[in-house]
Amino acid sequence: MGAFIGDALGLGPHWYYDLGEMHADFGPWISGYTDPKPGRYHSGMKAGQLSQSGIILEMLLRSVVERGGYDEPDFCRRLDEELFPLLDGTPMNGPGGYTSQSIRHAWKRRVKDGAPWGQTASHADNTEAAERALVLGIRYARDPRRLAQSVSSNCLLTQGDEAIVAMTTAYCCILGALVAGERLDSELSDKLMASVKSGDLPFHTVTSDRLKAPPRGDEPSRAGTFASPDALLNVSYMAEAATDPGIRIEPAWKVSIVYGMPCAIYHQLPAAYYLAARFSNDFGSAVLHAINGGGQNQARAMLTGALTGAQTGLGGIPPRFLDGLGKKTELMDLAARLAAAAAG
């Protein structure tokens, strides 16, 4: 639900790289759902509705809930039958008012070129796959091996760069750890690294405990693993930065300036980790600072919202964020069914 809220919050003020322009349109502080301005991204939509990112997130959520787990052919069928007929390959078109680069590429490969799924990924470096695959981070929160396998497979449908797949998988592993009860703190990366050492997470590493020198002998095989575990490590650095009194980002929305406003995943994840650590018990502050940072604030708020919601629980989300969300009842039912499956 945190991810859906973050997506809908970003609908109006999405992609303002000039903060002065954003303030002129929405005031000095965005505190809730807003209508997009004419001529902007998502123009014509209404406050509280989902963008295409939220629509695809719901599509995967519905597939996982109805099929009892990740069924890749079923999800691909839904894309083919429910989304792609509504696209034309251009950015400012389709459900939600905008279609991302990686979805446009997958549409072209499937619809124009007739390529099979598995030959549809682009080299886009955005968070498009992470925004939907977070469903799998929740569903398999207590099965890290299956979590990593399903997320990486799902990501490869639309994004093929190994570094992007690694960072997407790492984000979902972190989300899964929070769902399973871990804290987003300076110790989280060590716990994730223990899963790497045990072989449950597919990241290559040669170091010994706490990143000390490796033992003498042959290097472990890299077969079937990502190049390094670094994508699992930055979350604890961000958590440490958020709690270190000698490091202050004030106001917190300026995290977007520190780590960058653009869409690339390497800008988005550090900001989301920082905000989710700093406001671990304050869902509203986390997502609103994500939104008020401008740039690709919609993705930032989705990723932050999921991480923070995993820490606060549904009861920690202020009711106004739920009440103003389009399809609230339907989405909450799906989320509850996902949570029940994850707990089981």
C-alpha positions as a LaTeX table, in Angstrom:
\begin{tabular}{lrrr}
\hline
Residue & $x$ (\AA) & $y$ (\AA) & $z$ (\AA) \\
\hline
Met1 & 0.00 & 0.00 & 0.00 \\
Gly2 & 2.94 & 2.30 & 0.65 \\
Ala3 & 4.06 & 1.88 & $-2.94$ \\
Phe4 & 0.60 & 2.61 & $-4.34$ \\
Ile5 & 0.36 & 5.72 & $-2.17$ \\
Gly6 & 3.79 & 6.91 & $-3.32$ \\
Asp7 & 2.82 & 6.41 & $-6.95$ \\
Ala8 & $-0.43$ & 8.35 & $-6.61$ \\
Leu9 & 1.24 & 11.16 & $-4.66$ \\
Gly10 & 3.62 & 11.65 & $-7.58$ \\
Leu11 & 0.91 & 11.91 & $-10.22$ \\
Gly12 & 0.55 & 15.71 & $-10.07$ \\
Pro13 & 4.11 & 16.93 & $-9.36$ \\
His14 & 5.91 & 14.27 & $-11.41$ \\
Trp15 & 9.21 & 15.18 & $-13.09$ \\
Tyr16 & 9.67 & 18.81 & $-12.08$ \\
Tyr17 & 13.41 & 19.35 & $-12.30$ \\
Asp18 & 12.94 & 23.08 & $-11.67$ \\
Leu19 & 11.83 & 23.22 & $-8.04$ \\
Gly20 & 10.81 & 26.85 & $-8.43$ \\
Glu21 & 8.35 & 25.78 & $-11.12$ \\
Met22 & 7.02 & 22.99 & $-8.92$ \\
His23 & 6.51 & 25.42 & $-6.03$ \\
Ala24 & 4.74 & 27.86 & $-8.33$ \\
Asp25 & 2.33 & 25.13 & $-9.41$ \\
Phe26 & 1.79 & 23.37 & $-6.06$ \\
Gly27 & 3.01 & 25.70 & $-3.32$ \\
Pro28 & 6.06 & 25.36 & $-1.05$ \\
Trp29 & 5.04 & 21.97 & 0.39 \\
Ile30 & 3.04 & 19.19 & $-1.28$ \\
Ser31 & 1.09 & 17.44 & 1.45 \\
Gly32 & $-1.30$ & 15.15 & $-0.43$ \\
Tyr33 & $-2.72$ & 13.99 & $-3.75$ \\
Thr34 & $-2.88$ & 16.56 & $-6.55$ \\
Asp35 & $-4.23$ & 16.88 & $-10.08$ \\
Pro36 & $-1.56$ & 17.11 & $-12.80$ \\
Lys37 & $-1.35$ & 20.53 & $-14.45$ \\
Pro38 & $-2.39$ & 20.84 & $-18.13$ \\
Gly39 & 0.41 & 19.91 & $-20.50$ \\
Arg40 & 2.36 & 18.02 & $-17.84$ \\
Tyr41 & 2.96 & 14.30 & $-17.44$ \\
His42 & $-0.30$ & 12.50 & $-16.60$ \\
Ser43 & $-2.32$ & 15.55 & $-17.71$ \\
Gly44 & $-6.05$ & 14.92 & $-17.54$ \\
Met45 & $-5.86$ & 12.43 & $-14.68$ \\
Lys46 & $-7.25$ & 13.10 & $-11.21$ \\
Ala47 & $-5.69$ & 13.24 & $-7.76$ \\
Gly48 & $-5.36$ & 9.82 & $-6.15$ \\
Gln49 & $-5.25$ & 7.84 & $-9.40$ \\
Leu50 & $-2.39$ & 5.50 & $-10.30$ \\
Ser51 & 0.17 & 6.12 & $-13.01$ \\
Gln52 & 1.16 & 3.32 & $-15.38$ \\
Ser53 & 3.80 & 2.23 & $-12.86$ \\
Gly54 & 1.05 & 1.71 & $-10.28$ \\
Ile55 & $-1.14$ & $-0.02$ & $-12.85$ \\
Ile56 & 1.63 & $-2.52$ & $-13.68$ \\
Leu57 & 2.33 & $-2.98$ & $-9.96$ \\
Glu58 & $-1.34$ & $-3.86$ & $-9.47$ \\
Met59 & $-1.18$ & $-6.21$ & $-12.47$ \\
Leu60 & 1.68 & $-8.22$ & $-10.96$ \\
Leu61 & 0.07 & $-8.10$ & $-7.51$ \\
Arg62 & $-3.18$ & $-9.47$ & $-8.91$ \\
Ser63 & $-1.33$ & $-12.21$ & $-10.80$ \\
Val64 & 0.62 & $-13.31$ & $-7.72$ \\
Val65 & $-2.47$ & $-13.31$ & $-5.51$ \\
Glu66 & $-4.70$ & $-15.14$ & $-7.98$ \\
Arg67 & $-2.06$ & $-17.69$ & $-9.00$ \\
Gly68 & $-0.76$ & $-18.29$ & $-5.47$ \\
Gly69 & 2.78 & $-17.18$ & $-6.31$ \\
Tyr70 & 4.89 & $-15.88$ & $-9.15$ \\
Asp71 & 3.64 & $-17.31$ & $-12.44$ \\
Glu72 & 5.70 & $-15.60$ & $-15.12$ \\
Pro73 & 3.67 & $-16.81$ & $-18.13$ \\
Asp74 & 0.51 & $-15.50$ & $-16.45$ \\
Phe75 & 2.05 & $-12.07$ & $-15.82$ \\
Cys76 & 3.35 & $-11.91$ & $-19.40$ \\
Arg77 & $-0.10$ & $-12.84$ & $-20.68$ \\
Arg78 & $-1.60$ & $-9.96$ & $-18.72$ \\
Leu79 & 0.91 & $-7.54$ & $-20.23$ \\
Asp80 & 0.13 & $-8.86$ & $-23.71$ \\
Glu81 & $-3.65$ & $-8.76$ & $-23.28$ \\
Glu82 & $-4.36$ & $-5.96$ & $-20.80$ \\
Leu83 & $-1.60$ & $-3.38$ & $-21.31$ \\
Phe84 & 0.08 & $-3.65$ & $-24.69$ \\
Pro85 & $-3.12$ & $-3.23$ & $-26.78$ \\
Leu86 & $-3.50$ & 0.19 & $-25.15$ \\
Leu87 & 0.01 & 1.42 & $-26.08$ \\
Asp88 & 1.40 & 2.82 & $-29.31$ \\
Gly89 & 5.10 & 2.90 & $-28.50$ \\
Thr90 & 5.27 & 6.61 & $-27.73$ \\
Pro91 & 6.01 & 8.11 & $-24.29$ \\
Met92 & 2.97 & 10.34 & $-23.72$ \\
Asn93 & 0.40 & 7.63 & $-24.33$ \\
Gly94 & $-1.27$ & 4.73 & $-22.63$ \\
Pro95 & $-2.90$ & 4.03 & $-19.27$ \\
Gly96 & $-1.60$ & 6.40 & $-16.61$ \\
Gly97 & $-0.65$ & 9.01 & $-19.16$ \\
Tyr98 & 3.01 & 8.04 & $-19.65$ \\
Thr99 & 4.84 & 4.88 & $-20.76$ \\
Ser100 & 8.42 & 4.30 & $-19.56$ \\
Gln101 & 11.38 & 3.54 & $-21.80$ \\
Ser102 & 11.67 & $-0.12$ & $-20.87$ \\
Ile103 & 7.94 & $-0.80$ & $-21.32$ \\
Arg104 & 8.01 & 0.96 & $-24.70$ \\
His105 & 10.91 & $-1.25$ & $-25.76$ \\
Ala106 & 9.17 & $-4.42$ & $-24.58$ \\
Trp107 & 6.00 & $-3.35$ & $-26.44$ \\
Lys108 & 8.00 & $-2.85$ & $-29.64$ \\
Arg109 & 9.71 & $-6.22$ & $-29.36$ \\
Arg110 & 6.46 & $-8.06$ & $-28.67$ \\
Val111 & 3.98 & $-6.18$ & $-30.88$ \\
Lys112 & 6.09 & $-4.87$ & $-33.76$ \\
Asp113 & 8.86 & $-7.45$ & $-33.93$ \\
Gly114 & 6.97 & $-10.50$ & $-32.69$ \\
Ala115 & 9.80 & $-11.46$ & $-30.34$ \\
Pro116 & 9.18 & $-13.98$ & $-27.56$ \\
Trp117 & 9.32 & $-12.97$ & $-23.92$ \\
Gly118 & 12.93 & $-13.36$ & $-22.85$ \\
Gln119 & 14.08 & $-11.31$ & $-25.83$ \\
Thr120 & 12.28 & $-8.14$ & $-24.78$ \\
Ala121 & 14.63 & $-6.44$ & $-22.31$ \\
Ser122 & 16.22 & $-3.05$ & $-22.88$ \\
His123 & 19.26 & $-1.39$ & $-21.32$ \\
Ala124 & 17.14 & 1.23 & $-19.52$ \\
Asp125 & 18.68 & 2.07 & $-16.16$ \\
Asn126 & 15.52 & 3.23 & $-14.40$ \\
Thr127 & 13.57 & 1.67 & $-11.51$ \\
Glu128 & 10.73 & 0.41 & $-13.70$ \\
Ala129 & 11.20 & $-3.26$ & $-12.77$ \\
Ala130 & 11.78 & $-2.54$ & $-9.08$ \\
Glu131 & 8.49 & $-0.65$ & $-8.94$ \\
Arg132 & 6.55 & $-3.82$ & $-9.78$ \\
Ala133 & 8.87 & $-6.58$ & $-8.50$ \\
Leu134 & 8.53 & $-5.27$ & $-4.96$ \\
Val135 & 5.43 & $-7.50$ & $-4.90$ \\
Leu136 & 7.79 & $-10.48$ & $-5.08$ \\
Gly137 & 9.97 & $-9.04$ & $-2.32$ \\
Ile138 & 6.89 & $-9.18$ & $-0.10$ \\
Arg139 & 5.53 & $-12.53$ & $-1.30$ \\
Tyr140 & 8.84 & $-14.36$ & $-0.75$ \\
Ala141 & 10.10 & $-12.34$ & 2.21 \\
Arg142 & 10.78 & $-15.54$ & 4.14 \\
Asp143 & 12.38 & $-17.40$ & 1.24 \\
Pro144 & 15.40 & $-15.31$ & 0.12 \\
Arg145 & 16.51 & $-17.77$ & $-2.53$ \\
Arg146 & 13.13 & $-17.82$ & $-4.27$ \\
Leu147 & 12.79 & $-14.07$ & $-3.80$ \\
Ala148 & 16.02 & $-13.38$ & $-5.65$ \\
Gln149 & 15.24 & $-15.88$ & $-8.40$ \\
Ser150 & 11.74 & $-14.54$ & $-9.09$ \\
Val151 & 12.74 & $-10.87$ & $-8.93$ \\
Ser152 & 15.71 & $-11.25$ & $-11.25$ \\
Ser153 & 13.62 & $-13.27$ & $-13.71$ \\
Asn154 & 10.83 & $-10.68$ & $-13.64$ \\
Cys155 & 13.27 & $-7.80$ & $-14.07$ \\
Leu156 & 14.83 & $-9.47$ & $-17.12$ \\
Leu157 & 11.51 & $-9.22$ & $-18.95$ \\
Thr158 & 12.09 & $-5.49$ & $-19.45$ \\
Gln159 & 15.60 & $-4.61$ & $-18.19$ \\
Gly160 & 18.67 & $-6.56$ & $-19.22$ \\
Asp161 & 21.68 & $-4.71$ & $-17.81$ \\
Glu162 & 23.22 & $-6.98$ & $-15.16$ \\
Ala163 & 24.01 & $-4.09$ & $-12.82$ \\
Ile164 & 20.41 & $-2.87$ & $-12.97$ \\
Val165 & 19.09 & $-6.38$ & $-12.36$ \\
Ala166 & 21.44 & $-6.72$ & $-9.38$ \\
Met167 & 20.29 & $-3.42$ & $-7.84$ \\
Thr168 & 16.63 & $-4.27$ & $-8.47$ \\
Thr169 & 17.08 & $-7.67$ & $-6.85$ \\
Ala170 & 18.95 & $-6.15$ & $-3.92$ \\
Tyr171 & 16.18 & $-3.60$ & $-3.30$ \\
Cys172 & 13.58 & $-6.37$ & $-3.18$ \\
Cys173 & 15.80 & $-8.46$ & $-0.88$ \\
Ile174 & 16.02 & $-5.48$ & 1.47 \\
Leu175 & 12.26 & $-4.98$ & 1.34 \\
Gly176 & 11.77 & $-8.67$ & 2.04 \\
Ala177 & 14.07 & $-8.48$ & 5.05 \\
Leu178 & 12.00 & $-5.62$ & 6.48 \\
Val179 & 8.76 & $-7.53$ & 5.88 \\
Ala180 & 10.31 & $-10.48$ & 7.73 \\
Gly181 & 11.01 & $-8.25$ & 10.73 \\
Glu182 & 14.55 & $-6.94$ & 10.26 \\
Arg183 & 15.42 & $-3.31$ & 10.95 \\
Leu184 & 16.68 & $-0.87$ & 8.35 \\
Asp185 & 19.86 & $-0.05$ & 10.22 \\
Ser186 & 23.64 & $-0.24$ & 9.96 \\
Glu187 & 23.52 & $-4.00$ & 10.64 \\
Leu188 & 21.12 & $-4.95$ & 7.87 \\
Ser189 & 23.78 & $-5.37$ & 5.18 \\
Asp190 & 25.72 & $-7.80$ & 7.39 \\
Lys191 & 22.60 & $-9.93$ & 7.73 \\
Leu192 & 22.07 & $-9.89$ & 3.97 \\
Met193 & 25.71 & $-10.81$ & 3.44 \\
Ala194 & 25.18 & $-13.84$ & 5.65 \\
Ser195 & 22.57 & $-14.99$ & 3.14 \\
Val196 & 25.12 & $-14.45$ & 0.37 \\
Lys197 & 27.65 & $-16.60$ & 2.23 \\
Ser198 & 25.08 & $-19.34$ & 2.76 \\
Gly199 & 24.25 & $-19.36$ & $-0.95$ \\
Asp200 & 20.69 & $-18.11$ & $-0.55$ \\
Leu201 & 21.34 & $-14.81$ & $-2.37$ \\
Pro202 & 23.06 & $-14.91$ & $-5.78$ \\
Phe203 & 25.78 & $-12.30$ & $-5.28$ \\
His204 & 29.45 & $-13.05$ & $-5.82$ \\
Thr205 & 31.81 & $-12.31$ & $-2.94$ \\
Val206 & 35.34 & $-13.27$ & $-1.96$ \\
Thr207 & 35.67 & $-11.40$ & 1.34 \\
Ser208 & 35.34 & $-13.00$ & 4.75 \\
Asp209 & 33.02 & $-11.73$ & 7.48 \\
Arg210 & 32.47 & $-7.95$ & 7.68 \\
Leu211 & 34.29 & $-7.45$ & 4.38 \\
Lys212 & 37.68 & $-8.53$ & 5.74 \\
Ala213 & 40.39 & $-10.08$ & 3.59 \\
Pro214 & 39.41 & $-13.30$ & 1.83 \\
Pro215 & 40.94 & $-16.61$ & 2.86 \\
Arg216 & 43.72 & $-18.05$ & 0.76 \\
Gly217 & 42.74 & $-20.43$ & $-1.98$ \\
Asp218 & 40.73 & $-20.47$ & $-5.16$ \\
Glu219 & 38.17 & $-17.78$ & $-5.88$ \\
Pro220 & 34.57 & $-18.99$ & $-5.51$ \\
Ser221 & 32.72 & $-19.65$ & $-8.76$ \\
Arg222 & 30.71 & $-16.75$ & $-10.19$ \\
Ala223 & 28.36 & $-19.05$ & $-12.04$ \\
Gly224 & 24.78 & $-17.87$ & $-11.71$ \\
Thr225 & 25.62 & $-14.91$ & $-9.50$ \\
Phe226 & 25.80 & $-11.13$ & $-9.82$ \\
Ala227 & 29.23 & $-9.57$ & $-10.12$ \\
Ser228 & 29.42 & $-8.32$ & $-6.52$ \\
Pro229 & 27.31 & $-7.87$ & $-3.39$ \\
Asp230 & 27.72 & $-4.09$ & $-3.36$ \\
Ala231 & 24.04 & $-3.50$ & $-4.09$ \\
Leu232 & 23.29 & $-5.10$ & $-0.72$ \\
Leu233 & 25.79 & $-2.92$ & 1.13 \\
Asn234 & 24.73 & 0.65 & 0.42 \\
Val235 & 21.49 & 0.37 & 2.42 \\
Ser236 & 23.39 & 0.23 & 5.71 \\
Tyr237 & 25.56 & 3.18 & 4.72 \\
Met238 & 22.40 & 5.17 & 4.02 \\
Ala239 & 20.96 & 4.08 & 7.37 \\
Glu240 & 24.14 & 5.15 & 9.13 \\
Ala241 & 24.04 & 8.52 & 7.37 \\
Ala242 & 20.44 & 8.99 & 8.43 \\
Thr243 & 21.25 & 8.48 & 12.12 \\
Asp244 & 24.72 & 10.06 & 12.34 \\
Pro245 & 24.36 & 13.46 & 14.08 \\
Gly246 & 27.35 & 14.71 & 12.11 \\
Ile247 & 25.57 & 14.13 & 8.79 \\
Arg248 & 22.49 & 16.25 & 8.25 \\
Ile249 & 20.43 & 16.73 & 5.12 \\
Glu250 & 18.03 & 19.52 & 5.98 \\
Pro251 & 15.29 & 19.59 & 5.05 \\
Ala252 & 15.21 & 15.90 & 4.24 \\
Trp253 & 13.68 & 16.40 & 0.79 \\
Lys254 & 17.08 & 17.73 & $-0.31$ \\
Val255 & 18.21 & 14.11 & $-0.39$ \\
Ser256 & 17.20 & 14.35 & $-4.05$ \\
Ile257 & 19.89 & 16.97 & $-4.58$ \\
Val258 & 22.51 & 14.99 & $-2.66$ \\
Tyr259 & 21.91 & 11.74 & $-4.58$ \\
Gly260 & 20.41 & 13.20 & $-7.75$ \\
Met261 & 16.95 & 13.90 & $-9.14$ \\
Pro262 & 17.09 & 11.76 & $-12.32$ \\
Cys263 & 15.40 & 8.45 & $-13.03$ \\
Ala264 & 18.38 & 6.10 & $-12.92$ \\
Ile265 & 18.26 & 3.48 & $-10.20$ \\
Tyr266 & 21.62 & 4.56 & $-8.81$ \\
His267 & 20.11 & 7.96 & $-7.99$ \\
Gln268 & 16.83 & 6.59 & $-6.69$ \\
Leu269 & 17.85 & 3.82 & $-4.32$ \\
Pro270 & 20.21 & 5.78 & $-2.03$ \\
Ala271 & 17.54 & 8.46 & $-1.54$ \\
Ala272 & 14.84 & 5.86 & $-0.82$ \\
Tyr273 & 17.06 & 4.02 & 1.66 \\
Tyr274 & 17.98 & 7.27 & 3.40 \\
Leu275 & 14.39 & 8.47 & 3.77 \\
Ala276 & 13.10 & 5.05 & 4.86 \\
Ala277 & 15.82 & 4.86 & 7.52 \\
Arg278 & 15.42 & 8.43 & 8.73 \\
Phe279 & 11.62 & 8.22 & 8.95 \\
Ser280 & 11.30 & 4.54 & 9.83 \\
Asn281 & 8.30 & 5.24 & 12.11 \\
Asp282 & 6.84 & 8.19 & 10.21 \\
Phe283 & 5.30 & 7.09 & 6.93 \\
Gly284 & 3.90 & 10.50 & 6.04 \\
Ser285 & 7.21 & 12.32 & 6.42 \\
Ala286 & 9.05 & 9.65 & 4.42 \\
Val287 & 6.82 & 9.79 & 1.33 \\
Leu288 & 6.23 & 13.54 & 1.41 \\
His289 & 9.93 & 14.32 & 1.58 \\
Ala290 & 10.37 & 11.90 & $-1.33$ \\
Ile291 & 7.75 & 13.81 & $-3.32$ \\
Asn292 & 8.93 & 17.31 & $-2.44$ \\
Gly293 & 12.43 & 16.55 & $-3.69$ \\
Gly294 & 11.23 & 16.91 & $-7.29$ \\
Gly295 & 12.70 & 15.15 & $-10.30$ \\
Gln296 & 11.69 & 11.51 & $-10.53$ \\
Asn297 & 9.80 & 11.88 & $-7.28$ \\
Gln298 & 7.13 & 9.35 & $-8.17$ \\
Ala299 & 9.56 & 6.43 & $-8.26$ \\
Arg300 & 11.36 & 7.78 & $-5.20$ \\
Ala301 & 8.07 & 7.87 & $-3.30$ \\
Met302 & 7.02 & 4.39 & $-4.48$ \\
Leu303 & 10.27 & 2.81 & $-3.34$ \\
Thr304 & 10.37 & 4.80 & $-0.11$ \\
Gly305 & 6.70 & 4.09 & 0.56 \\
Ala306 & 7.18 & 0.34 & 0.28 \\
Leu307 & 10.22 & 0.32 & 2.58 \\
Thr308 & 8.59 & 2.59 & 5.15 \\
Gly309 & 5.26 & 0.79 & 5.03 \\
Ala310 & 7.09 & $-2.47$ & 5.68 \\
Gln311 & 8.42 & $-0.91$ & 8.88 \\
Thr312 & 5.30 & 0.89 & 10.13 \\
Gly313 & 2.72 & $-1.65$ & 9.04 \\
Leu314 & $-0.67$ & $-0.65$ & 7.66 \\
Gly315 & $-1.63$ & 0.85 & 11.01 \\
Gly316 & 1.24 & 3.31 & 10.72 \\
Ile317 & $-0.05$ & 4.80 & 7.46 \\
Pro318 & $-2.14$ & 7.93 & 8.18 \\
Pro319 & $-5.75$ & 7.25 & 7.12 \\
Arg320 & $-5.87$ & 10.28 & 4.81 \\
Phe321 & $-3.34$ & 8.66 & 2.49 \\
Leu322 & $-5.52$ & 5.56 & 2.22 \\
Asp323 & $-8.82$ & 7.42 & 2.00 \\
Gly324 & $-7.68$ & 9.59 & $-0.91$ \\
Leu325 & $-6.34$ & 6.69 & $-2.95$ \\
Gly326 & $-8.35$ & 5.60 & $-5.97$ \\
Lys327 & $-9.48$ & 1.92 & $-5.83$ \\
Lys328 & $-8.63$ & 1.93 & $-2.12$ \\
Thr329 & $-10.87$ & $-1.00$ & $-1.18$ \\
Glu330 & $-9.77$ & $-3.20$ & $-4.07$ \\
Leu331 & $-6.08$ & $-2.50$ & $-3.55$ \\
Met332 & $-6.27$ & $-3.08$ & 0.20 \\
Asp333 & $-7.96$ & $-6.43$ & $-0.37$ \\
Leu334 & $-5.21$ & $-7.51$ & $-2.76$ \\
Ala335 & $-2.52$ & $-6.30$ & $-0.37$ \\
Ala336 & $-4.09$ & $-8.19$ & 2.52 \\
Arg337 & $-4.20$ & $-11.38$ & 0.47 \\
Leu338 & $-0.55$ & $-10.92$ & $-0.49$ \\
Ala339 & 0.40 & $-10.39$ & 3.15 \\
Ala340 & $-1.47$ & $-13.53$ & 4.17 \\
Ala341 & 0.33 & $-15.58$ & 1.51 \\
Ala342 & 3.70 & $-14.16$ & 2.59 \\
Ala343 & 3.02 & $-14.98$ & 6.22 \\
Gly344 & 2.00 & $-18.51$ & 5.31 \\
\hline
\end{tabular}
